[in-house]
CSV table of C-alpha atoms and ligand atoms in Angstrom, one decimal:
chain,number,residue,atom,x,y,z
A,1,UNK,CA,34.0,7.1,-110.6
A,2,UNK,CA,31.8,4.5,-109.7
A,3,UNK,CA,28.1,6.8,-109.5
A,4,UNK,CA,26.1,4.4,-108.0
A,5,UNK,CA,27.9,3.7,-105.2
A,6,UNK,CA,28.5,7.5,-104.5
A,7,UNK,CA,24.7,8.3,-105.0
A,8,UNK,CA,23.7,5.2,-102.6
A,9,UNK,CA,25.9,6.8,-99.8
A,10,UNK,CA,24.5,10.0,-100.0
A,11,UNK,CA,20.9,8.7,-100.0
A,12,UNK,CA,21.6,6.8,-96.7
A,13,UNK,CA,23.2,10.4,-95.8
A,14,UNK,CA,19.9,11.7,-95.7
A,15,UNK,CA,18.0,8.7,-95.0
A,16,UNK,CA,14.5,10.0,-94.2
A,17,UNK,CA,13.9,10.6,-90.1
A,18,UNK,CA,17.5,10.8,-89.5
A,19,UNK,CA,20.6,13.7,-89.8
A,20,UNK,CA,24.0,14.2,-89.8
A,21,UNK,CA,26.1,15.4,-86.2
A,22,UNK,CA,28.5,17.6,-87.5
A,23,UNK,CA,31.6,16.2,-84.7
A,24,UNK,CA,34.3,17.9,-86.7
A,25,UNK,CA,35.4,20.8,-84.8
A,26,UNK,CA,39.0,21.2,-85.4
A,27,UNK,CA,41.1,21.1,-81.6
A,28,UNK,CA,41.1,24.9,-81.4
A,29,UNK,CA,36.9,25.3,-81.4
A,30,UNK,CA,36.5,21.7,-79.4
A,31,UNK,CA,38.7,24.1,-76.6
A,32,UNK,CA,36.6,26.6,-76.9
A,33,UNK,CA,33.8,24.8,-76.6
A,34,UNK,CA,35.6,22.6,-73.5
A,35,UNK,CA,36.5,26.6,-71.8
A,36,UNK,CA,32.6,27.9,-71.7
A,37,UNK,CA,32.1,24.0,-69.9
A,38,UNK,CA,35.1,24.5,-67.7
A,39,UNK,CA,36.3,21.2,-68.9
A,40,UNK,CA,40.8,21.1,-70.2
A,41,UNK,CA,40.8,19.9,-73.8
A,42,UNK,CA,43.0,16.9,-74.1
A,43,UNK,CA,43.2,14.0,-76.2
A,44,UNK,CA,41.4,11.8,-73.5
A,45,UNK,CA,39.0,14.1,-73.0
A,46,UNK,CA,38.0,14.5,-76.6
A,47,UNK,CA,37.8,11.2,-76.7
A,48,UNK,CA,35.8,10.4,-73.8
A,49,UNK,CA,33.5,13.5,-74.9
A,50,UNK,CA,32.6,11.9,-78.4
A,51,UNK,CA,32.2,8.5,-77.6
A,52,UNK,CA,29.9,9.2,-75.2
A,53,UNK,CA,27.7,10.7,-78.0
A,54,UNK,CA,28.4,7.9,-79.9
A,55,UNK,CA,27.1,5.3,-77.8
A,56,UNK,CA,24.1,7.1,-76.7
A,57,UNK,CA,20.4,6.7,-78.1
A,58,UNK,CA,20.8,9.3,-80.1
A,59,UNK,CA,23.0,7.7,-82.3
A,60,UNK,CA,19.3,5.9,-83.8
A,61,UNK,CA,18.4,9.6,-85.4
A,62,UNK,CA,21.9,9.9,-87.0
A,63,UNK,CA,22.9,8.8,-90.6
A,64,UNK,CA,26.4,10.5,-90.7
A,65,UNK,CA,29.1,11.9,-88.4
A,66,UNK,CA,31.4,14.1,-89.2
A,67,UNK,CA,34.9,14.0,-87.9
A,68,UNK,CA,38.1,15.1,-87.4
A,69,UNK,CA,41.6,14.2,-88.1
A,70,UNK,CA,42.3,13.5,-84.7
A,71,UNK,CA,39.2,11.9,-84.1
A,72,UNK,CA,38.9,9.4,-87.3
A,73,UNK,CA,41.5,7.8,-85.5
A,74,UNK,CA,40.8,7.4,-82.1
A,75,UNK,CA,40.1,4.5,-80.1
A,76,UNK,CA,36.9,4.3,-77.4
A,77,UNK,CA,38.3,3.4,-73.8
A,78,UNK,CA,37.6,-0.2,-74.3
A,79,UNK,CA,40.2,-0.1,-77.0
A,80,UNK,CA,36.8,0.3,-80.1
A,81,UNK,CA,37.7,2.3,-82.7
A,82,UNK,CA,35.3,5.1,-82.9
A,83,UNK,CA,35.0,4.7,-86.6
A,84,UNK,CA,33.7,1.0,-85.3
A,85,UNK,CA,31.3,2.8,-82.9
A,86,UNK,CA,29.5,4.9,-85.2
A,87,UNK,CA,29.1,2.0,-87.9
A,88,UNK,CA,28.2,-0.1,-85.2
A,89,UNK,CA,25.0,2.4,-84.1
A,90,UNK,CA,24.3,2.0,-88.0
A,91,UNK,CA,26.3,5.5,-89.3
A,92,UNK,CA,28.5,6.0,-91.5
A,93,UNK,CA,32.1,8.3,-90.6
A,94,UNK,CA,32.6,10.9,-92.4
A,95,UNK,CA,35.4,13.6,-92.4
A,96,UNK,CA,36.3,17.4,-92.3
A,97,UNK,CA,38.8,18.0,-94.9
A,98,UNK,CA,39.6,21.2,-95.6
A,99,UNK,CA,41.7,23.2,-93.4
A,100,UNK,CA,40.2,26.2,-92.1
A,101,UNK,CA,40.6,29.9,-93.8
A,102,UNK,CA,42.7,32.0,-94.8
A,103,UNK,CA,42.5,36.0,-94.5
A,104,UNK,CA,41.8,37.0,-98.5
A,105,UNK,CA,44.6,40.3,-98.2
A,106,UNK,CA,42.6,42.2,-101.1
A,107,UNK,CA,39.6,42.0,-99.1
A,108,UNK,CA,39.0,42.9,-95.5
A,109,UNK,CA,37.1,40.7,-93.6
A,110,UNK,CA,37.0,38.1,-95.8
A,111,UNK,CA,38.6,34.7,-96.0
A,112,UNK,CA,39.0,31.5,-98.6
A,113,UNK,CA,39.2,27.9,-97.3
A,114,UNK,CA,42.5,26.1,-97.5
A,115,UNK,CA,43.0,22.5,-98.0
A,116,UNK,CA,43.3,21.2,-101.3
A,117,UNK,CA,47.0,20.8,-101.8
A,118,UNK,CA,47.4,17.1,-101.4
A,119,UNK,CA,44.6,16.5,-101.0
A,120,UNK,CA,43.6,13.2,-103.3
A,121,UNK,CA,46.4,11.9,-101.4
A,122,UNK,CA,44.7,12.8,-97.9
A,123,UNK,CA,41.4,11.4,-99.5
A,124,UNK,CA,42.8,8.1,-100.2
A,125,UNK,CA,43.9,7.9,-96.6
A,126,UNK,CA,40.4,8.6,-95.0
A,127,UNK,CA,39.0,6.1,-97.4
A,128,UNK,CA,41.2,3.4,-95.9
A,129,UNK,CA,40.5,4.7,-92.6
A,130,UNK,CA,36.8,4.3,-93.3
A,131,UNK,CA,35.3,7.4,-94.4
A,132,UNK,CA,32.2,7.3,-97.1
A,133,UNK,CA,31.7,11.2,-97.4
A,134,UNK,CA,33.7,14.2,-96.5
A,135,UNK,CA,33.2,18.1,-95.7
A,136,UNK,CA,34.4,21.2,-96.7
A,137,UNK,CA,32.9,24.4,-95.4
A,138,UNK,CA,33.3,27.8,-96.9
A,139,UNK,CA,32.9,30.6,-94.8
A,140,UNK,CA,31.5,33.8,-96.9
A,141,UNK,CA,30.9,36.9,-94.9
A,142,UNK,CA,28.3,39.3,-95.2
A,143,UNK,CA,27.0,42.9,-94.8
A,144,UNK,CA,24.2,45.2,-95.5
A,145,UNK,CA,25.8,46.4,-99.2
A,146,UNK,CA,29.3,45.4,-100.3
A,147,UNK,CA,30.4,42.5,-98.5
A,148,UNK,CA,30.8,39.7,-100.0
A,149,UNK,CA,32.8,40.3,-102.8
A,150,UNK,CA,33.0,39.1,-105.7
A,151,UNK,CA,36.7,38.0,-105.4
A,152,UNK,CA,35.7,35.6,-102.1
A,153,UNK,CA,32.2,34.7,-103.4
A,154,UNK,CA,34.5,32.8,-106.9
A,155,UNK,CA,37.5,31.7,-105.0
A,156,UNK,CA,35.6,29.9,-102.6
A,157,UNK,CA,32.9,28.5,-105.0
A,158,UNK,CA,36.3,27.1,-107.2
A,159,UNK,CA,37.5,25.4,-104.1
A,160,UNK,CA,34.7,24.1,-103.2
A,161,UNK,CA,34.2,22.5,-106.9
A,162,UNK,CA,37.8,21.1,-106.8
A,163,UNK,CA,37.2,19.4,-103.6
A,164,UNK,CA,33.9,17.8,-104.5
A,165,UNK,CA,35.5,16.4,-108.0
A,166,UNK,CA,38.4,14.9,-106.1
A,167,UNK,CA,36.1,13.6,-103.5
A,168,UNK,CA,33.9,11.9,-106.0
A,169,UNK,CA,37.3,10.4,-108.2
A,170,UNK,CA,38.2,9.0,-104.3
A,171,UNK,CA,35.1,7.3,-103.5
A,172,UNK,CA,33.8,9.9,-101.2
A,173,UNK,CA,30.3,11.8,-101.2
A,174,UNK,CA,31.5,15.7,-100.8
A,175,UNK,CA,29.5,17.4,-98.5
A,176,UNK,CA,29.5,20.8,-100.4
A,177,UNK,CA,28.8,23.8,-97.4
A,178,UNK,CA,28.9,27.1,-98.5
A,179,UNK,CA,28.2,29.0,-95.6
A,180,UNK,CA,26.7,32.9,-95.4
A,181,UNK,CA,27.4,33.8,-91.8
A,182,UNK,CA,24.7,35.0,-89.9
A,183,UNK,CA,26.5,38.0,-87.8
A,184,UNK,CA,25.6,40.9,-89.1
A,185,UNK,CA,22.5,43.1,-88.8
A,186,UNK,CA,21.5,42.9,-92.4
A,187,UNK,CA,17.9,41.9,-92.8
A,188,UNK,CA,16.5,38.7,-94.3
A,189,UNK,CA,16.3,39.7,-98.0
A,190,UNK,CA,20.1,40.5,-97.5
A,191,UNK,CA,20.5,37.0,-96.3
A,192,UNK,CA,18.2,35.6,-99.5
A,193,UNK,CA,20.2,37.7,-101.9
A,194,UNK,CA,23.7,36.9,-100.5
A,195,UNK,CA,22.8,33.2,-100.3
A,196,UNK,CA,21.1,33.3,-104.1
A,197,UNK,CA,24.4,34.9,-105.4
A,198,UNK,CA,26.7,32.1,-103.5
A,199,UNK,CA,24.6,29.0,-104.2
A,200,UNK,CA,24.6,29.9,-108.3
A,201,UNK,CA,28.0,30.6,-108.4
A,202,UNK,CA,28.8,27.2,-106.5
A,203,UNK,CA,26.6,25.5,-108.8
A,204,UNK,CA,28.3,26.6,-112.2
A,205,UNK,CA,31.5,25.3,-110.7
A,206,UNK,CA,30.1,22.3,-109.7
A,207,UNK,CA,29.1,22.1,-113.3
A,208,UNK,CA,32.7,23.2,-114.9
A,209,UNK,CA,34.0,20.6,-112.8
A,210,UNK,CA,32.3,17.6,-113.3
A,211,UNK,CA,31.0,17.4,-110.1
A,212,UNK,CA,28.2,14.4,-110.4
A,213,UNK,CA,24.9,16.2,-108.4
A,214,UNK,CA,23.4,12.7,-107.9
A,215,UNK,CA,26.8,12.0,-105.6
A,216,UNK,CA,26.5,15.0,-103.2
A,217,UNK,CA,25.1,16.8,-100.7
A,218,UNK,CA,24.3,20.2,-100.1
A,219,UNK,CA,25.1,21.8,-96.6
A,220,UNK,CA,23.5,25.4,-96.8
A,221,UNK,CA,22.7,27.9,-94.2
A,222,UNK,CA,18.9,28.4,-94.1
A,223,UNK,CA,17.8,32.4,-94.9
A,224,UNK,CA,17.4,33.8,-91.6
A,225,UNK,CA,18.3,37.7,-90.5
A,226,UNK,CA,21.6,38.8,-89.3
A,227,UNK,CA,22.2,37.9,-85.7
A,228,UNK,CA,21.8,41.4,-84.8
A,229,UNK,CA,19.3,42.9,-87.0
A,230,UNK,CA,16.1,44.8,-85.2
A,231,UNK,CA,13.3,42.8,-87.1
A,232,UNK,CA,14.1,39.3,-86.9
A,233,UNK,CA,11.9,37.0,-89.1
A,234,UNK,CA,9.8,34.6,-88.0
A,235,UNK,CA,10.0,30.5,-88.8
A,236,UNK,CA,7.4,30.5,-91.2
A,237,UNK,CA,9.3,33.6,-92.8
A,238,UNK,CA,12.5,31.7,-92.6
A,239,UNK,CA,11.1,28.8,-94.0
A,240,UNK,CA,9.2,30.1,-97.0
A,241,UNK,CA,12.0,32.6,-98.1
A,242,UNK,CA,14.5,29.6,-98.0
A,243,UNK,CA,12.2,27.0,-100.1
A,244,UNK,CA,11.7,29.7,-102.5
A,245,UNK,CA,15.4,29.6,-102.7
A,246,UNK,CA,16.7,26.7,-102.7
A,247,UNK,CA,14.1,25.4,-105.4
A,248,UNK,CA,15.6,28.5,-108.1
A,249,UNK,CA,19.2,27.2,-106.9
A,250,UNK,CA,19.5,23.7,-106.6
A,251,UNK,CA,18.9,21.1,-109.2
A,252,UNK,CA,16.8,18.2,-108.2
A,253,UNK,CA,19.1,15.6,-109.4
A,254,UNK,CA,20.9,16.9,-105.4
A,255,UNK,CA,20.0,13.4,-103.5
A,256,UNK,CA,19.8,16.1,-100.2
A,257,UNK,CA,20.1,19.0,-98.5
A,258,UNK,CA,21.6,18.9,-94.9
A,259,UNK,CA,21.1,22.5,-93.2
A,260,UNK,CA,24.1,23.7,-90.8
A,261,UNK,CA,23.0,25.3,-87.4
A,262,UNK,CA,25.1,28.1,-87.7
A,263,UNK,CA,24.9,29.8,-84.7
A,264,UNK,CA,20.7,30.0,-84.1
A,265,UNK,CA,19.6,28.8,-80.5
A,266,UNK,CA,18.9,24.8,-80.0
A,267,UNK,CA,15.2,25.2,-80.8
A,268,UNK,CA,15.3,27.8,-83.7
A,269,UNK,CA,17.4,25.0,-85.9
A,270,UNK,CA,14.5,22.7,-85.0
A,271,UNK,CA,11.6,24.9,-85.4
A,272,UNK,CA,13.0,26.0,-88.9
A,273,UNK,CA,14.3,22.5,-90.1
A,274,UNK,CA,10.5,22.0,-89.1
A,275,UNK,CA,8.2,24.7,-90.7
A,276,UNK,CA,10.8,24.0,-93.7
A,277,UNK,CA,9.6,20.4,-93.7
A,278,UNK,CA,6.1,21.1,-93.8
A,279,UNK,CA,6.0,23.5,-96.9
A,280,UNK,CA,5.1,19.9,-98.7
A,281,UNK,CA,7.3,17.9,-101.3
A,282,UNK,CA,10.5,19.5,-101.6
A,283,UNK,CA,12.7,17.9,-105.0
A,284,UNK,CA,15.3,17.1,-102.3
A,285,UNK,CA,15.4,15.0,-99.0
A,286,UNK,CA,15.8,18.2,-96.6
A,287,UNK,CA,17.2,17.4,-93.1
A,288,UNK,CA,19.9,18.4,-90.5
A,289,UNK,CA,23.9,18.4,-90.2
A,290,UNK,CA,24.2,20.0,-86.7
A,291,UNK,CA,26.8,21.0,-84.4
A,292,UNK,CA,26.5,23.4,-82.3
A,293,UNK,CA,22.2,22.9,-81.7
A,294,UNK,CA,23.1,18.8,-81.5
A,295,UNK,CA,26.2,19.4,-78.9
A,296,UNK,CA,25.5,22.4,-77.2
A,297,UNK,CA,22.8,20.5,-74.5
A,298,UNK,CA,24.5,17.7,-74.0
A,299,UNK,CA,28.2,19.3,-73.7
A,300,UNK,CA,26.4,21.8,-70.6
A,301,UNK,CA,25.0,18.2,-69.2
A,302,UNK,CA,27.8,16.6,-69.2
A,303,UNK,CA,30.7,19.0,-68.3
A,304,UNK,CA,33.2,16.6,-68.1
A,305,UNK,CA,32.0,14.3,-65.6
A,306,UNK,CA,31.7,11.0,-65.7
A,307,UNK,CA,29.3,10.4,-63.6
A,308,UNK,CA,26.8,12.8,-65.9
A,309,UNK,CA,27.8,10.8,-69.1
A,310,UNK,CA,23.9,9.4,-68.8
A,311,UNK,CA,22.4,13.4,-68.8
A,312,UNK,CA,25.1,14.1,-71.8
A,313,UNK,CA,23.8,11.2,-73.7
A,314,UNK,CA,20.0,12.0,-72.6
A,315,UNK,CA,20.7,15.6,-73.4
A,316,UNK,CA,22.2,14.3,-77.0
A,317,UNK,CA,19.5,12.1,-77.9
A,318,UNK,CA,16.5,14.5,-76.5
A,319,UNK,CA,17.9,16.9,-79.6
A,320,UNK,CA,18.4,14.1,-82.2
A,321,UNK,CA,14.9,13.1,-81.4
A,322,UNK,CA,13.2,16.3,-81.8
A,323,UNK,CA,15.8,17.3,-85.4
A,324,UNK,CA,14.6,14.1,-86.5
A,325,UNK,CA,10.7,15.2,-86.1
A,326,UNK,CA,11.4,18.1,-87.5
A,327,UNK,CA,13.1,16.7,-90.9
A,328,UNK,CA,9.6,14.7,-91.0
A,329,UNK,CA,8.0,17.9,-90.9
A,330,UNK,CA,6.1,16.7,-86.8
A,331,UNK,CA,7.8,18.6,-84.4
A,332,UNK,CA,6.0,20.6,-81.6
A,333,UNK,CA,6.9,22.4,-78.9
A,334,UNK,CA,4.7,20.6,-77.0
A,335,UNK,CA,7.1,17.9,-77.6
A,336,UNK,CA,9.7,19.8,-77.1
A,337,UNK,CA,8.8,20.5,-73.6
A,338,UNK,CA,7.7,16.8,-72.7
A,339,UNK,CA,11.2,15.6,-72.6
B,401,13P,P1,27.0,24.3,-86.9
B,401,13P,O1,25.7,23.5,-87.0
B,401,13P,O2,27.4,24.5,-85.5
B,401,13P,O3,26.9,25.5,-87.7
B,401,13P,O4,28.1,23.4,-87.5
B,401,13P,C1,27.9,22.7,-88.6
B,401,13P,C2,29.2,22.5,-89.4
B,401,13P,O5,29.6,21.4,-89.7
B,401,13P,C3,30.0,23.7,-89.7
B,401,13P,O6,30.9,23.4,-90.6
């Protein structure tokens, strides 16, 4: 494993004023995003979608992109590869690896993330392709008292270990995402407590597995309330419950964390990426890896037009700009509004 080269990557991952776009979604959510736009989800149309983010503005605010299989290796309409695109707007590709969950049959309502058969053969593959980093996201469910168990809590911690070993033996950073869902109407200290539970156990695997913490990157959710609780905390709530956190969870020697969106409206991810940013110096570099609050803007601007690929990029590069102020810690929503 060659350390340095892993730990370089996934400082440039998190390269300060700049995030990750999390452009992964598999071809059954890019359709379900494509059906609230009214746009059919075909190859060209995935295609055209992406590589209009890519070439846009925006792409000046974004270290990484996550992709998918399909995507990875696509071309642009010019013939480009889009690998070509992103390293030419100075990213670096990245790519999804696992392969979505699987219903745990002991425990209702909870699932464990698939993908590691073969997989330092499918590794090997992306790295030819181009790839510098990957992603593997596990899903842990949650509920005001017994949910998650312990059975999904270990099972998915494990996998994730496994995967981020194998990444680092293939050259690859491993994005590491444990995500606690945010449906629900549990309250924020559910969301702290759930999260604390998950983040240790995925540590001490990370540790039984030799997983080198200089050559990774942390994807967390942030601690927010359930979706559907009464009392919903506040950003400066959201941000000082999740510093207090992460700093008894994750070890310094983590080059970054890189926050999923998870579901919370365009301008919560900001403002909370934000008032997380101004709690002062963090042991980490602490910035975004967005999908949804990058895409969802741009994909209503654009709706499959081609004439309103300039608003889609506009739209793009309007929410790079203000995730990028806010992993500085100077976003406003005065700002906000003056776009
Ligand atoms: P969201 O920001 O939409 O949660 O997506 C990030 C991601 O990569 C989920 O795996």
């Amino acid at each position: 494993m060659n350390l340095s080269a892993l730990n370089t990557t996934a400082l440039a991952m998190v390269t300060p004023g700049k995030g990750i776009l999390a452009a992964d979604e598999s071809t059954g959510t890019i359709r379900k995003r494509f059906d609230a736009i009214n746009v059919e989800s075909t190859e060209q149309s995935r295609r055209d979608y992406r590589e209009m983010l890519f070439r846009s503005e925006g792409m000046s605010f974004i270290s990484g992109v996550i992709l998918y299989d399909e995507t990875i290796r696509q071309a642009a309409a010019d013939g480009t590869p889009l690998v070509k695109l992103i390293e030419q707007a100075g990213g670096i590709p990245g790519i999804k690896v696992d392969e979505g969950t699987q219903p745990l049959a002991a425990c209702p309502g909870e699932t464990v993330t698939t993908g590691l058969d073969r997989l330092a053969d499918r590794l090997a593959a992306y790295y030819a392709l181009g790839a510098r980093f990957a992603k593997w996201r596990a899903v842990i469910a949650i509920d005001k008292d017994t949910i998650p168990s312990m059975t999904a809590v270990h099972g998915n911690a494990h996998a994730l270990g496994r995967y981020a070993a194998l990444c680092q033996a293939a050259g690859l950073v491993p994005i590491v995402e444990p995500e606690v869902l945010m449906d629900g109407d549990h309250d924020i200290g559910r969301c702290f407590d759930v999260t604390q539970r998950v983040l240790n156990e995925v540590f001490s695997e990370l540790r039984i597995q030799r997983v080198a913490l200089e050559g990774m990157i942390l994807k967390p959710n942030m601690v927010v309330s359930g979706k559907t609780c009464p009392v919903q905390a506040k950003a400066a709530e959201v941000a000082e419950k999740t510093v207090q956190l992460l700093k008894e969870c994750v070890p310094a020697a983590v080059p970054g964390i890189a926050f999923l969106s998870g579901g919370q409206s365009d301008e919560d991810a900001t403002a909370h990426l934000d008032a997380i940013n101004r709690f002062g110096p963090l042991p980490w570099k602490v910035t975004f890896s967005y999908g949804r609050a990058l895409q969802a803007a741009p994909q209503q601007a654009w709706s499959g037009k081609a004439a309103n690929v300039p608003a889609g990029q506009r739209a793009f590069t309007h929410r790079a700009r203000m995730n990028a102020l806010a992993s500085h810690g100077q976003w406003t929503h005065e700002l906000e509004k003056a776009a």
